[in-house]
Short mmCIF file of C-alpha atoms in Angstrom, two decimals:
data_model
loop_
_atom_site.label_atom_id
_atom_site.label_comp_id
_atom_site.label_asym_id
_atom_site.label_seq_id
_atom_site.Cartn_x
_atom_site.Cartn_y
_atom_site.Cartn_z
CA MET A 1 19.91 12.96 -17.75
CA THR A 2 21.04 15.74 -16.59
CA ASP A 3 23.65 15.35 -14.03
CA LEU A 4 22.40 14.30 -10.48
CA LYS A 5 24.92 15.68 -8.50
CA GLU A 6 24.93 19.03 -10.22
CA ILE A 7 21.26 18.92 -9.65
CA THR A 8 22.02 18.04 -5.49
CA ALA A 9 24.34 20.61 -5.62
CA MET A 10 22.09 23.61 -6.81
CA ALA A 11 19.48 22.36 -4.14
CA LYS A 12 22.14 23.05 -1.25
CA GLU A 13 23.16 26.05 -2.64
CA ALA A 14 19.23 26.89 -2.50
CA GLY A 15 19.34 27.09 1.06
CA PHE A 16 18.07 23.06 1.52
CA SER A 17 20.22 20.98 4.18
CA GLN A 18 20.09 17.91 2.32
CA ALA A 19 19.83 16.38 -0.88
CA ALA A 20 20.04 13.09 -2.36
CA TYR A 21 19.26 11.03 -5.85
CA LEU A 22 15.82 9.46 -5.62
CA ASP A 23 15.24 6.38 -7.76
CA CYS A 24 11.35 6.62 -8.71
CA ARG A 25 11.30 2.77 -8.52
CA THR A 26 11.61 3.28 -4.44
CA ILE A 27 8.61 5.10 -4.48
CA GLU A 28 5.76 2.69 -2.83
CA LEU A 29 1.99 4.20 -2.50
CA LYS A 30 0.68 3.13 0.75
CA PRO A 31 -2.69 2.95 1.61
CA GLU A 32 -2.30 3.18 5.20
CA VAL A 33 -0.41 6.71 4.95
CA ARG A 34 -3.37 8.07 2.55
CA GLN A 35 -5.69 6.48 5.49
CA MET A 36 -4.00 8.48 8.08
CA CYS A 37 -4.44 11.80 6.00
CA GLU A 38 -8.28 10.78 6.21
CA ALA A 39 -7.86 11.01 9.99
CA ASN A 40 -7.75 14.67 9.02
CA ALA A 41 -5.32 15.52 11.84
CA CYS A 42 -3.94 18.70 9.95
CA ARG A 43 -7.83 19.56 8.76
CA MET A 44 -7.22 19.61 5.32
CA TYR A 45 -9.00 16.54 4.17
CA GLY A 46 -11.30 17.30 1.70
CA ARG A 47 -10.62 20.81 1.87
CA CYS A 48 -7.74 21.62 -1.13
CA TRP A 49 -6.68 20.57 -4.55
CA SER A 50 -3.42 19.35 -3.06
CA CYS A 51 -4.87 17.18 -0.29
CA PRO A 52 -7.05 13.94 -0.88
CA PRO A 53 -9.47 13.54 -1.95
CA GLY A 54 -8.76 16.49 -4.33
CA CYS A 55 -5.38 15.15 -5.12
CA GLY A 56 -6.87 12.00 -6.50
CA SER A 57 -6.83 8.13 -5.87
CA LEU A 58 -3.75 6.47 -5.01
CA GLU A 59 -4.38 4.44 -8.63
CA GLU A 60 -4.24 8.16 -10.51
CA CYS A 61 -1.07 9.30 -8.06
CA ARG A 62 1.21 6.24 -9.16
CA GLU A 63 0.18 7.12 -12.97
CA ARG A 64 1.62 10.22 -12.28
CA ILE A 65 4.69 9.00 -10.64
CA GLY A 66 5.12 5.79 -13.31
CA ARG A 67 6.29 8.50 -15.70
CA TYR A 68 9.77 9.30 -14.24
CA GLN A 69 12.75 7.06 -13.57
CA TYR A 70 14.94 9.67 -11.36
CA GLY A 71 14.51 12.73 -9.01
CA ILE A 72 15.80 14.69 -5.84
CA LEU A 73 15.08 14.30 -2.52
CA VAL A 74 15.64 17.51 -0.53
CA GLN A 75 15.45 18.59 3.40
CA THR A 76 15.13 21.24 5.47
CA THR A 77 16.20 20.62 9.32
CA GLY A 78 16.08 23.28 12.27
CA ARG A 79 17.45 22.87 15.51
CA LEU A 80 14.54 22.77 18.22
CA GLU A 81 15.68 24.48 21.70
CA ASP A 82 13.85 21.57 23.14
CA GLU A 83 11.18 19.03 22.00
CA LEU A 84 7.99 21.30 22.48
CA ASP A 85 9.96 24.23 20.77
CA GLY A 86 7.01 24.59 18.52
CA GLU A 87 8.13 28.46 17.36
CA THR A 88 10.95 26.70 15.45
CA MET A 89 9.23 24.16 13.75
CA MET A 90 6.92 26.45 12.12
CA GLU A 91 10.09 28.51 11.01
CA THR A 92 11.59 25.60 9.68
CA GLU A 93 8.69 24.41 7.90
CA ALA A 94 8.72 28.11 6.16
CA LEU A 95 11.60 28.18 5.26
CA HIS A 96 11.57 24.71 3.01
CA LYS A 97 8.72 26.19 1.77
CA GLU A 98 10.67 29.00 0.68
CA HIS A 99 13.41 26.73 -0.64
CA PHE A 100 11.15 24.66 -2.00
CA TYR A 101 9.06 27.14 -4.38
CA SER A 102 12.43 28.66 -5.67
CA PHE A 103 14.67 25.71 -6.44
CA GLU A 104 10.85 24.68 -8.12
CA ARG A 105 10.91 27.70 -10.16
CA LEU A 106 14.60 27.33 -11.27
CA LEU A 107 14.17 23.17 -12.09
CA ARG A 108 11.40 24.25 -14.05
CA GLN A 109 13.48 26.03 -16.65
CA ARG A 110 15.07 23.04 -17.20
CA TYR A 111 12.46 20.43 -16.12
CA PRO A 112 9.30 21.92 -17.33
CA HIS A 113 7.40 18.44 -17.25
CA MET A 114 8.68 17.94 -13.59
CA LEU A 115 6.49 16.68 -10.30
CA ALA A 116 7.29 18.41 -7.47
CA VAL A 117 6.04 16.51 -4.87
CA GLY A 118 6.27 18.62 -1.17
CA ALA A 119 5.97 18.71 2.84
CA GLY A 120 2.30 19.82 3.70
CA CYS A 121 -0.36 21.02 1.13
CA CYS A 122 -0.11 23.76 -1.44
CA THR A 123 0.19 27.22 -0.30
CA LYS A 124 0.03 28.78 -3.70
CA CYS A 125 -3.17 30.27 -3.22
CA LYS A 126 -4.21 32.29 -0.23
CA THR A 127 -7.42 30.16 -0.60
CA CYS A 128 -8.11 27.40 -2.60
CA THR A 129 -10.80 26.89 -4.76
CA TYR A 130 -11.64 23.41 -4.09
CA PRO A 131 -14.32 21.86 -4.69
CA ASP A 132 -16.89 24.58 -6.35
CA ALA A 133 -13.73 25.25 -9.39
CA PRO A 134 -10.92 24.08 -10.77
CA CYS A 135 -6.92 24.73 -9.29
CA ARG A 136 -5.85 28.37 -10.20
CA PHE A 137 -2.57 27.10 -10.97
CA PRO A 138 -2.76 23.42 -11.79
CA GLU A 139 0.92 23.30 -13.11
CA GLU A 140 2.25 25.11 -9.83
CA ALA A 141 0.30 23.41 -7.86
CA PHE A 142 1.42 20.57 -5.68
CA SER A 143 0.59 17.47 -2.99
CA SER A 144 2.28 16.32 -0.03
CA MET A 145 4.18 13.29 0.23
CA GLU A 146 2.13 12.13 2.52
CA ALA A 147 -0.90 13.07 0.11
CA TYR A 148 0.46 10.58 -2.61
CA GLY A 149 0.41 8.05 0.18
CA MET A 150 4.67 7.91 0.42
CA LEU A 151 6.35 7.03 3.74
CA VAL A 152 8.57 9.32 4.04
CA THR A 153 11.04 7.66 6.30
CA GLN A 154 11.16 4.56 3.34
CA ILE A 155 12.12 6.57 0.64
CA CYS A 156 14.57 8.35 2.66
CA GLN A 157 16.05 5.28 3.90
CA ALA A 158 15.81 3.77 0.14
CA ASN A 159 17.91 6.36 -1.46
CA GLY A 160 20.47 6.71 1.09
CA LEU A 161 19.37 9.46 2.95
CA GLU A 162 19.03 10.15 6.66
CA TYR A 163 15.40 11.08 7.69
CA TYR A 164 16.15 11.60 11.63
CA TYR A 165 19.24 14.19 13.26
CA GLY A 166 19.29 13.61 16.71
CA PRO A 167 17.33 14.95 19.57
CA CYS A 168 15.93 18.40 19.36
CA THR A 169 15.60 18.43 15.17
CA ILE A 170 12.88 18.51 13.37
CA THR A 171 13.11 17.79 9.29
CA TYR A 172 11.15 18.37 6.17
CA THR A 173 11.44 16.65 3.20
CA SER A 174 10.11 17.29 0.07
CA CYS A 175 10.81 15.68 -3.65
CA TYR A 176 10.97 16.73 -7.41
CA LEU A 177 10.64 13.51 -9.96
CA LEU A 178 12.71 14.95 -12.47
CA GLY A 179 12.98 12.55 -15.55
#
């Protein structure tokens, strides 16, 4: 196993606000989280390969995750002017995805078979081929932690990583399953 202290330091150098070891045994996939996807608040349910049902059943997700023992959790935290500061929320999300993609490319050099699980749906392509054609980049596409049925707060707590950083903050969390 590569030194995870080195990888968490690399994550912070890549721009993430926080990074922590992830014990994959702490990952629970919850049907009620997947049901939140079905409510379609984000309007992506059934519209791309990275979101349900395109990303597979909870059993298929559980099987993918079961191949890994450890990984890394990464976060990007933004400071809001007030609780309705949508502009900073979107900027922080974009920054998180930028860091997520660049760190993914770096990690794939060491872990070509890793599983990257992000925040929000995959945005690798301008328009997803779902459901008419296969994913253009199946090895690079990623689903969100919620699409996999993960309760992000629970996973952060189980791995000693804060989730809430106080009033007027927004935090985006992703993970990379490595080995």
